[in-house]
Coordinates of C-alpha atoms in Angstrom, one line a residue:
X1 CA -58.8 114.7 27.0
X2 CA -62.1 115.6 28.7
X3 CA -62.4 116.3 32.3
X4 CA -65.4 113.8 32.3
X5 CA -63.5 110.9 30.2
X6 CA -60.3 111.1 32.8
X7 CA -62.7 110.7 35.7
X8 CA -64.7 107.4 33.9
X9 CA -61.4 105.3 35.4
X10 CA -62.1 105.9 38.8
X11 CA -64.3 104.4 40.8
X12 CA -65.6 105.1 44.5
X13 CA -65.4 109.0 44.4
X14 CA -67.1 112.0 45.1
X15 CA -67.3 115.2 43.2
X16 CA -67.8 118.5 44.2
X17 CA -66.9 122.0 43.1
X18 CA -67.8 123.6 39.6
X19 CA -68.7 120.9 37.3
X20 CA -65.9 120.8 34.5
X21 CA -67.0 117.6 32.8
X22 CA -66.5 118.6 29.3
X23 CA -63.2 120.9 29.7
X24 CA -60.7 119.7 27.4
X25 CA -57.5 119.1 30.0
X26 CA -54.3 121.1 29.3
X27 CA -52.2 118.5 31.6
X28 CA -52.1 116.6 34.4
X29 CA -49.2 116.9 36.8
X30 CA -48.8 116.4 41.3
X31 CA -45.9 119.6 41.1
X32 CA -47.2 122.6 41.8
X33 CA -44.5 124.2 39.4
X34 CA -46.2 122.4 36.4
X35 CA -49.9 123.8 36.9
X36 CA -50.9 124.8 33.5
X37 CA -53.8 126.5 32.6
X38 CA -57.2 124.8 32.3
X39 CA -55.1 121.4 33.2
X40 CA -55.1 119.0 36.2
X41 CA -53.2 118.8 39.8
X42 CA -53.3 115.4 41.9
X43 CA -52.6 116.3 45.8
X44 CA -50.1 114.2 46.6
X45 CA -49.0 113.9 50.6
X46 CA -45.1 113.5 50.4
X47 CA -41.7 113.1 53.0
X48 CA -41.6 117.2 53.1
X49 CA -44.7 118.7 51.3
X50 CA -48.5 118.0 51.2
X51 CA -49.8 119.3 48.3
X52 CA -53.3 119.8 50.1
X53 CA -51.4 122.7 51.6
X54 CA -51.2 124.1 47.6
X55 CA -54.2 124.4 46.4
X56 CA -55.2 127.5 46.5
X57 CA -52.4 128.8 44.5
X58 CA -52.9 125.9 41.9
X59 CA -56.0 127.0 40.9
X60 CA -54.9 130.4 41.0
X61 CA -52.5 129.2 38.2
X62 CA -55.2 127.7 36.5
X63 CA -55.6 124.1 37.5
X64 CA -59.7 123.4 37.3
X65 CA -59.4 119.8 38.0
X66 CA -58.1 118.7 41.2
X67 CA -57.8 115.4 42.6
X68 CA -57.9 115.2 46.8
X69 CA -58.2 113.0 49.8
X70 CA -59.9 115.9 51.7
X71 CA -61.0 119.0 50.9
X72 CA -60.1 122.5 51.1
X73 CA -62.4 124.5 53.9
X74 CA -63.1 127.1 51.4
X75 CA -63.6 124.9 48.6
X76 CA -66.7 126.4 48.0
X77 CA -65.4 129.3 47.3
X78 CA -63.0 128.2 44.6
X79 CA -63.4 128.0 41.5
X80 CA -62.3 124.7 40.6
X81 CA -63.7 120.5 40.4
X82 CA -63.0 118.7 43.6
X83 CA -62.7 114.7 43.6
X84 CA -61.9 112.9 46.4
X85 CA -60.1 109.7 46.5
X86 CA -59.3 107.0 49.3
X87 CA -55.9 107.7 48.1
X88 CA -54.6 110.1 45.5
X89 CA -50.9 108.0 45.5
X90 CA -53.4 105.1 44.1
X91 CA -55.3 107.2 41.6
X92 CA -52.6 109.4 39.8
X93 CA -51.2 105.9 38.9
X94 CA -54.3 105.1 36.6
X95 CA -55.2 108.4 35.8
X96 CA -52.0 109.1 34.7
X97 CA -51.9 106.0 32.2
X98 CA -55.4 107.3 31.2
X99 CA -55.0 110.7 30.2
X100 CA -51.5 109.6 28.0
X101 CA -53.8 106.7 26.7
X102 CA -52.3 104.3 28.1
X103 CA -49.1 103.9 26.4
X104 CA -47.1 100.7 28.2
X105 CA -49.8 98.8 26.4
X106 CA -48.1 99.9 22.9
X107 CA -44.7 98.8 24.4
X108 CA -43.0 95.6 24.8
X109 CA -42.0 96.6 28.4
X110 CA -39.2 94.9 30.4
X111 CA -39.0 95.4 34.2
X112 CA -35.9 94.4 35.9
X113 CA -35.6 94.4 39.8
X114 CA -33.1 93.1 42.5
X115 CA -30.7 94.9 45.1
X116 CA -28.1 94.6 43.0
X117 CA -27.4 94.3 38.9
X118 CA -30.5 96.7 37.6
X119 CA -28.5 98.8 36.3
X120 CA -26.1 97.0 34.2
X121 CA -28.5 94.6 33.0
X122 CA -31.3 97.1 31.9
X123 CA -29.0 99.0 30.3
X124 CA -27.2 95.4 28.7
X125 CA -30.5 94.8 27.1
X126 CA -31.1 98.3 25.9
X127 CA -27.5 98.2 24.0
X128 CA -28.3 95.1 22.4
X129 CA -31.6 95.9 21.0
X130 CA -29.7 98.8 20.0
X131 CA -27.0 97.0 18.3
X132 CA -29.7 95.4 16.3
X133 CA -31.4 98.3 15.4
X134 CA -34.3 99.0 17.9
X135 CA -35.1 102.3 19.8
X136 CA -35.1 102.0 23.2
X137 CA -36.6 104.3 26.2
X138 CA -34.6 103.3 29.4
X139 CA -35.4 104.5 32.6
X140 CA -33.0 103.7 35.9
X141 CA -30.8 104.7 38.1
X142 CA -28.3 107.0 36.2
X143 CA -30.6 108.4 33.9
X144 CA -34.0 108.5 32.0
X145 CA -33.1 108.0 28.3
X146 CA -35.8 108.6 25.2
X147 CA -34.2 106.9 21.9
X148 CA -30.8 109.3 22.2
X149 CA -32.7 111.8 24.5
X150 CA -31.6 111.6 28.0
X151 CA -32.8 113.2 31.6
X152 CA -31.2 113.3 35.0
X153 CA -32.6 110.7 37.2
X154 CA -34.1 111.4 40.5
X155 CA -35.6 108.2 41.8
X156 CA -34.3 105.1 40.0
X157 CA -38.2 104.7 39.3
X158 CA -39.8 107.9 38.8
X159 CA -43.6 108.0 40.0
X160 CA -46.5 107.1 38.1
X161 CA -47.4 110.2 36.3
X162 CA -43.6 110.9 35.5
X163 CA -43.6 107.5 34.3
X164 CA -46.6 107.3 32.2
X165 CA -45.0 110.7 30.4
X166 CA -41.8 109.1 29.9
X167 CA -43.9 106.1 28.3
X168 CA -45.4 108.6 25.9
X169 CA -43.0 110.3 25.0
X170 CA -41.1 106.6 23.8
X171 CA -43.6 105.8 21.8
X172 CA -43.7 110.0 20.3
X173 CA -40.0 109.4 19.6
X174 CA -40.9 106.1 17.7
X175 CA -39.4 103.6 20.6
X176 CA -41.7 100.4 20.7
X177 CA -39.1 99.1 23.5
X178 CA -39.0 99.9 27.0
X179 CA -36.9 98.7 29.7
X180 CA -37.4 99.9 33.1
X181 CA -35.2 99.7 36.7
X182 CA -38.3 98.4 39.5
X183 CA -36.4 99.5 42.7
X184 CA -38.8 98.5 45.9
X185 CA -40.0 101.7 47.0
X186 CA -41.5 101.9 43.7
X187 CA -43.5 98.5 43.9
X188 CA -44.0 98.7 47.7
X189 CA -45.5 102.5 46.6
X190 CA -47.9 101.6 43.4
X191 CA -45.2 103.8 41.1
X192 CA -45.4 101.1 38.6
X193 CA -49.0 100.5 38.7
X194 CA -51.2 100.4 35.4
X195 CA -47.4 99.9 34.1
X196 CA -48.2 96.7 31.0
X197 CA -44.9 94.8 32.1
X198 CA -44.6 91.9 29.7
X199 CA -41.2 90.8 31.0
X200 CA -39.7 90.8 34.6
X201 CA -35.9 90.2 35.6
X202 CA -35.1 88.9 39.2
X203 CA -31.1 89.9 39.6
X204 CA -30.8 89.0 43.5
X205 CA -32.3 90.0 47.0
X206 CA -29.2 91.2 49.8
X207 CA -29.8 93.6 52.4
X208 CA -31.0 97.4 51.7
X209 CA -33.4 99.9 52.2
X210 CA -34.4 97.9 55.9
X211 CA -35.1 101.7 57.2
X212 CA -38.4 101.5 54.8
X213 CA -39.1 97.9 54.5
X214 CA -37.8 96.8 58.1
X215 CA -37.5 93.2 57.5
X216 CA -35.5 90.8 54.6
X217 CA -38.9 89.1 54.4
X218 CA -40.7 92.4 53.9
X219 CA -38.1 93.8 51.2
X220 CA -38.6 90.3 49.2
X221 CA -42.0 91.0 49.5
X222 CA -41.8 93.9 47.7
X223 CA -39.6 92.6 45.2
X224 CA -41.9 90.1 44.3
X225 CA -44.8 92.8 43.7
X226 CA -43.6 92.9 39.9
X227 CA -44.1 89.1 39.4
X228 CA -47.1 89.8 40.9
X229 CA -48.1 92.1 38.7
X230 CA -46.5 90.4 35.0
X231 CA -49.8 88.5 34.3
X232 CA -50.7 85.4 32.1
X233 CA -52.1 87.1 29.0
X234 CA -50.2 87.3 25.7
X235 CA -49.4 90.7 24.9
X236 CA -48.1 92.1 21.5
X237 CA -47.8 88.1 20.1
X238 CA -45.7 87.5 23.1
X239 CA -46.5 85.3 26.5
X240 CA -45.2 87.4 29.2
X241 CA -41.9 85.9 31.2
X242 CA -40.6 85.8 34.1
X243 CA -36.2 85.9 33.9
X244 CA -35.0 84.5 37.4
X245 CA -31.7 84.3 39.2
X246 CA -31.4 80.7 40.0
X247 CA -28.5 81.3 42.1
X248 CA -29.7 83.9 44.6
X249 CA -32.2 82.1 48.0
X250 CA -35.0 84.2 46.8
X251 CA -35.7 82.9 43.7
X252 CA -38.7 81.1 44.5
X253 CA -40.4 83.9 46.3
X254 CA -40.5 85.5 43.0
X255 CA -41.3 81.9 41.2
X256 CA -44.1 81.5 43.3
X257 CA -45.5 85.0 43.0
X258 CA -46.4 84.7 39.0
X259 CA -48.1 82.6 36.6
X260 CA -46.0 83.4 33.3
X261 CA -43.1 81.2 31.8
X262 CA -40.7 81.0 33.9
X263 CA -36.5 80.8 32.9
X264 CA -33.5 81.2 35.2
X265 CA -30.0 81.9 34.6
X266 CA -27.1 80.7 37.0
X267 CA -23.6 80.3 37.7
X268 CA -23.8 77.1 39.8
X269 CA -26.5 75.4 38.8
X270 CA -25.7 73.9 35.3
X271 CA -29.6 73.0 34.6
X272 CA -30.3 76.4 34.4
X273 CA -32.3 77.5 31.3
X274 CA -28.8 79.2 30.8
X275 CA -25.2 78.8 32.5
X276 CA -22.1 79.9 32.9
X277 CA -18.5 78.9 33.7
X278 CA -14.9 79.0 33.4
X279 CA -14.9 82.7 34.2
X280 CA -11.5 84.6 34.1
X281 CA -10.6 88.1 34.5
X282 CA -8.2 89.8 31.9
X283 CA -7.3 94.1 31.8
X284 CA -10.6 95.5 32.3
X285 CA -12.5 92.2 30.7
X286 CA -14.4 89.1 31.3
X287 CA -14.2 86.0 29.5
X288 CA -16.7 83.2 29.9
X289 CA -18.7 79.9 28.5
X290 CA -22.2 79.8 28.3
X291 CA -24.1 76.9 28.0
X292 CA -27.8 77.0 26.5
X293 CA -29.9 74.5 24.5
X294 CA -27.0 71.9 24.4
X295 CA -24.5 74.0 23.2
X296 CA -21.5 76.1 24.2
X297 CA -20.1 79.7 23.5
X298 CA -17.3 81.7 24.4
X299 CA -17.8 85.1 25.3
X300 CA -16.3 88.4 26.4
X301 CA -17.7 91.1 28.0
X302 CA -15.8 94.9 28.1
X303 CA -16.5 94.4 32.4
X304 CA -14.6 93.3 35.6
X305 CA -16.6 91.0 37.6
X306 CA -18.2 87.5 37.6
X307 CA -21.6 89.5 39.0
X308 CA -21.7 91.0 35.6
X309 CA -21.5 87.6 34.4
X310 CA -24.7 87.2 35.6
X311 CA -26.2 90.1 34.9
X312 CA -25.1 89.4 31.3
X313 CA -27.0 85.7 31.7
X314 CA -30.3 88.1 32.4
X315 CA -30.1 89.9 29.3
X316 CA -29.4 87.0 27.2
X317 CA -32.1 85.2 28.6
X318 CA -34.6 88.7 27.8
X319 CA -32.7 89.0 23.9
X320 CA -33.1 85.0 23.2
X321 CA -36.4 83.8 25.1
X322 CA -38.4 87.0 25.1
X323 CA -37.7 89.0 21.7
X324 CA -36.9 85.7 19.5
X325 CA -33.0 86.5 18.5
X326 CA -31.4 83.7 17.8
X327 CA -27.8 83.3 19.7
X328 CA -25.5 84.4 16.8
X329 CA -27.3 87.4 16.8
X330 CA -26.8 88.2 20.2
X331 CA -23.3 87.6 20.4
X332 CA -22.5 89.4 17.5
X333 CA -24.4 92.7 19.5
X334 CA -22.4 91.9 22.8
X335 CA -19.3 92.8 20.9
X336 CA -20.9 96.5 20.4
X337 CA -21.7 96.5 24.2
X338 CA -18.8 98.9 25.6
X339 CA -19.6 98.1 29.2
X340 CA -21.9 100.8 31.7
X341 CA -20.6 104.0 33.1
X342 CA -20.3 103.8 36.5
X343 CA -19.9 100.2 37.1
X344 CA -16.4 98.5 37.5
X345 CA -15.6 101.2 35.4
X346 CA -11.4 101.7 34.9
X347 CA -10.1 105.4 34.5
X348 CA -7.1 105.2 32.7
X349 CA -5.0 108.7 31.7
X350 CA -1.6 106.9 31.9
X351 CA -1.6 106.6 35.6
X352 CA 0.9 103.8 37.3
X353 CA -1.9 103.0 39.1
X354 CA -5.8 101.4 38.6
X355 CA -8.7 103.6 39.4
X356 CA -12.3 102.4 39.2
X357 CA -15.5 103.7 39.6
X358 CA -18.0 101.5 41.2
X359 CA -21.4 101.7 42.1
X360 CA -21.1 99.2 45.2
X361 CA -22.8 100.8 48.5
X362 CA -24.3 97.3 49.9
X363 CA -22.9 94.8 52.1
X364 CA -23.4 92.3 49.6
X365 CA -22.1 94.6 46.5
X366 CA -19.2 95.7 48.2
X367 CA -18.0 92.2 49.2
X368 CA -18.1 90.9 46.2
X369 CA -16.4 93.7 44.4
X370 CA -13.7 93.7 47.0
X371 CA -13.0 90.4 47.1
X372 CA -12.0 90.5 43.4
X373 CA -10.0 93.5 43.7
X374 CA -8.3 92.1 46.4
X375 CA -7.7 89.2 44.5
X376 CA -6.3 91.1 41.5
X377 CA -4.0 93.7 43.9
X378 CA 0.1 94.1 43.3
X379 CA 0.2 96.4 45.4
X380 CA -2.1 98.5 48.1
X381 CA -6.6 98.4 47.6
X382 CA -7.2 102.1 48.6
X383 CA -11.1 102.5 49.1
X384 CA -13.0 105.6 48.9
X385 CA -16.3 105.2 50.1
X386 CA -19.0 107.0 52.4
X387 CA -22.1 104.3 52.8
X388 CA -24.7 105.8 49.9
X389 CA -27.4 107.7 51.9
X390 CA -27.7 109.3 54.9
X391 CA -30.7 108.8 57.0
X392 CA -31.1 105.9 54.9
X393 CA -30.4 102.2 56.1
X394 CA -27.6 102.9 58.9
X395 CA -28.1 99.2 60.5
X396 CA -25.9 98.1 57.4
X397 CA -22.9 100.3 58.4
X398 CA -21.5 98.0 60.5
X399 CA -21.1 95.2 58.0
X400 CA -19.8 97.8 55.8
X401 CA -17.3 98.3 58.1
X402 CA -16.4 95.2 58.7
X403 CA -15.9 94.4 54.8
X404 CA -14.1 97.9 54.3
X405 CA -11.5 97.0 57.0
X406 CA -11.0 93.2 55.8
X407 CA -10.4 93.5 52.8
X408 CA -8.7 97.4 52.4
X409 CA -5.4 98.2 53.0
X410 CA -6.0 101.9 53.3
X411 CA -9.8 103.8 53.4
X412 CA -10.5 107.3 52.5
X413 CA -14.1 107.8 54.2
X414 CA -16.0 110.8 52.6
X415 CA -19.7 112.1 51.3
X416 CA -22.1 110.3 49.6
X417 CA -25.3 111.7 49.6
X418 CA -25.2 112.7 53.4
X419 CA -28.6 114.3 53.4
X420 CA -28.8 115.8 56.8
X421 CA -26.1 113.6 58.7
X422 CA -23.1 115.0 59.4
X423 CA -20.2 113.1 57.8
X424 CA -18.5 112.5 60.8
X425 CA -21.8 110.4 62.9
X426 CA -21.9 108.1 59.4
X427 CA -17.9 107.0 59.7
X428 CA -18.1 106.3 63.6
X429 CA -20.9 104.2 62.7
X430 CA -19.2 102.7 59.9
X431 CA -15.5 101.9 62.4
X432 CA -17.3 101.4 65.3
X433 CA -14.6 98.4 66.9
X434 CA -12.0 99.1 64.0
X435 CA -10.8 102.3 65.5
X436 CA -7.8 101.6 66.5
X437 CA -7.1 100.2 62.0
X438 CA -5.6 103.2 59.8
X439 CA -8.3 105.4 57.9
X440 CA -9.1 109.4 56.8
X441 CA -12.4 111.3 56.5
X442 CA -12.1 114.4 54.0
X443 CA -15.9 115.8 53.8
X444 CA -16.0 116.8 50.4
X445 CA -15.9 114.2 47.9
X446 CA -13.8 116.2 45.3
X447 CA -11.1 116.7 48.2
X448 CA -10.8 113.8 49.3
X449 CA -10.9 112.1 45.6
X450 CA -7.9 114.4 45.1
X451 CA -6.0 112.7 48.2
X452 CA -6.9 109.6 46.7
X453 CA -5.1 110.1 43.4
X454 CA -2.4 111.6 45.0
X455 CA -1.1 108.9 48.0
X456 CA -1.5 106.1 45.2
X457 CA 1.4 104.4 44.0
X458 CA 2.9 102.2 41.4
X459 CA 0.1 99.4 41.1
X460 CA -2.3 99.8 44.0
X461 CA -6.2 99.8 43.1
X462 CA -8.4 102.5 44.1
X463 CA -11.9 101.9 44.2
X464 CA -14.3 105.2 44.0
X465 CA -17.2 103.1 45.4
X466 CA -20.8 104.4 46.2
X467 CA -21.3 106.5 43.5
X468 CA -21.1 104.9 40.0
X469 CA -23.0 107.1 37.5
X470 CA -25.5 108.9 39.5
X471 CA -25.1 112.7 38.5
X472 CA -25.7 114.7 41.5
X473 CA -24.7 114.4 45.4
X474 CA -28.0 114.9 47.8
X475 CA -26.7 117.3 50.4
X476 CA -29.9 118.2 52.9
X477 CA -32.5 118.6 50.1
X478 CA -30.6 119.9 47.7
X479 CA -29.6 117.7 44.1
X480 CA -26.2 118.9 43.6
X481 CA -24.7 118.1 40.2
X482 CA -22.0 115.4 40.5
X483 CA -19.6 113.6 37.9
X484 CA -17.7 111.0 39.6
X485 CA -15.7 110.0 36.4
X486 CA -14.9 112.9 35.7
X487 CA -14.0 114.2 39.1
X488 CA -11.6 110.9 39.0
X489 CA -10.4 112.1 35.2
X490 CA -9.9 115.5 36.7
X491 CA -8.0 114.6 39.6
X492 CA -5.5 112.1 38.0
X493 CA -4.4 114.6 35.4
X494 CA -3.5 117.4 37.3
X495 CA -1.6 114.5 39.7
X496 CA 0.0 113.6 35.9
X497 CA 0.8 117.0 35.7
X498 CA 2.9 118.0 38.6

């Protein structure tokens, strides 16, 4: 694409520099690592970097197109095209969607957001269009996937240029579906700008991320930024729809926030657009009723946990209402679903004991996960946890706390994505007045999964909580590659083999 046709989607700027109108662009990318030559390099201003700082050695890697919110000193002495923005966060979202030619508009695009449940219920949906023979792109928490291609994830929503690539390369691979996680940084931030949603899933609203959003009013705010955004228009035959959890008190927040169709989902509120009931947990599964258009179904998923339940009531809600499957069809692909790795996930190598893997880091995700398991226990709930994220939201740690001690009979406290906090500052936080109840810190995760595994006896529960799927362990700044299954696989078969 030409220099001058990228430029013809912004408005308000000013140009300066060598004029490179008609250059044909190599790429366009806001990491100074991924400067090609003859291509484009947006200046973005981030937590620990300010590409303004950069640009003298992106041009000398070849970038002739650079987009700013100030300029250089020397600028002109560079040989390179200068266009200055308000905001360069704002313009390498439509740029970006631009220059890969706008490639959401080619997909049918399904957004789901909500503290809890993205996850489970993007990737539900993706396994059932599966099932029935679609190619999916899927982009979330544990990974980014491409049909059967799959990346590490960083953010649960990468930023807008990232996305828009990941968009392109769907519709390369022959994928005309899409399903997306929406966390709230990346609404409150424009990540998912000039992204053509045509259906948006509303999971719940409970407390996280108060360090960026500082108030529960401001975070469903944010949330609500993806109704916001769904539009009224048809798009590929379809009306766009909104899917909303009837249950959670923030559902009309996000009601109120759009003018598409609206359908909710509940498990309490029986005139629901869908329902569920009669909900019983049996080895590892979930068996249910769902109600919809007069009649009922049985169904069972391969996952502990009447949140699932819900999260399931989501995705039949997106398979049904939004793609046009008719409910035999649907059921017959739940029986393909295998579950999601990371979430109320049992590891089983012939121990006398449960382990599970579990995602749960927030007040509200860790109550009702150990509520259930404390419901289920014959003999002790060990809990491994650390609070997912230091310097993140530590005005949650107490409630943590609390739930950790009222419902655990022992608690192994341990690393999850410390960043720069020391291990020991996030546990006092999380005891606080418990002190004087029975717990253990072991720093490294590995170790202290190990202890775990090897204090458990004949029928207790252990619950790995906080990690779930996610493949690495931020330590500082560093990613560090992380398995939590199968550090938990590991660790209970050398126990087997002593």
């Amino acid at each position: 694409m030409e220099v001058g046709e990228l430029l013809s989607v912004l408005v308000d700027v000013q140009i300066f520099g060598t004029d490179y109108s008609t250059l044909e662009l190599s790429s366009i990318v806001n990491d100074t690592r991924k400067v090609t030559e003859n291509g484009s390099f947006i200046a973005i201003k981030g937590e620990n970097f300010d590409g303004h700082d950069a640009l003298d050695d992106v041009i000398k890697a070849g970038a002739k197109l650079l987009i700013v919110e100030k300029l250089p000193e020397n600028w002109k002495e560079l040989d390179a095209m200068f266009v200055k923005v308000t905001s360069t966060y704002r313009a390498q979202a439509v740029l970006a969607s631009k220059f890969f030619n706008m490639p959401s508009e080619s997909l049918n695009l399904v957004a789901v957001t909500g503290t809890n449940g993205k996850t489970t219920t993007s990737t539900m949906i993706s396994d059932l269009l599966n099932a029935l023979g679609h190619k999916t792109g899927l982009i979330g928490t544990i990974h980014y996937k491409v049909d059967e291609t799959y990346y590490p994830a960083v953010n649960t929503t990468p930023n807008a240029l990232e996305l828009q690539r990941l968009y392109n390369e769907m519709l390369i691979a022959g994928c005309k579906d899409a399903i997306i996680e929406a966390s709230s940084h990346a609404l409150s931030l424009g990540r998912i700008w000039y992204s053509d949603i045509d259906c948006a899933i509303f999971t719940n609203l409970t407390r996280e991320h108060l360090d960026f959003h500082k108030t529960m009013d401001n975070y469903a705010y944010a949330k609500s930024l993806l109704f916001a955004q769904l539009g009224q228009q048809f798009h590929n035959g379809k009306p766009r729809l909104a899917i909303i959890n009837l249950d959670d008190p923030y559902h009309e927040v996000m009601s109120q926030a759009t003018g598409a169709n609206i359908v909710n989902y509940s498990l309490k509120n029986s005139n629901a657009t869908v329902f569920a009931d009669n909900i019983t947990n049996y080895r590892g599964a979930t068996s249910f009723q769902l109600y919809y258009k007069g009649q009922t179904y049985s169904v069972t998923l391969p996952m502990l946990g009447e949140y699932n339940v819900s999260n399931y009531l989501a995705a039949f809600l997106c398979m049904t209402v939004y793609y046009g499957y008719d409910v035999a069809a649907v059921l017959t692909a739940t029986e393909q679903f295998h579950g999601v790795a990371g979430r109320m996930q049992s590891i089983n190598e012939g121990q006398n004991f449960t382990a599970i893997v579990d995602f749960a880091h927030t007040p509200d995700a860790l109550d009702r996960v150990l509520s259930e398991l404390s419901e289920r226990k014959q003999g002790k709930l060990i809990v491994l946890t650390g609070h997912s994220g230091g310097n993140r939201d530590s005005g949650a740690r107490p409630e943590i706390g609390d739930l950790l001690f009222k419902y655990a009979d022992e608690i192994v406290f341990t690393a999850d994505n410390p960043r720069y906090e020391s291990i020991d500052k996030i546990v006092s936080e999380l005891v606080q007045q418990h002190d004087e109840k029975t717990f253990i810190t072991i720093a490294k995760r590995e170790e202290a999964i190990a202890y775990a595994v090897e204090t458990a006896q004949t029928d207790d529960i252990i619950l790995f909580a906080g990690k779930g799927g996610e493949a690495y362990q931020v330590i500082e700044d560093q990613y560090v590659p992380y398995n939590e299954v199968e550090v938990v696989r590991e660790a209970i078969k050398n126990s087997l083999s002593k």
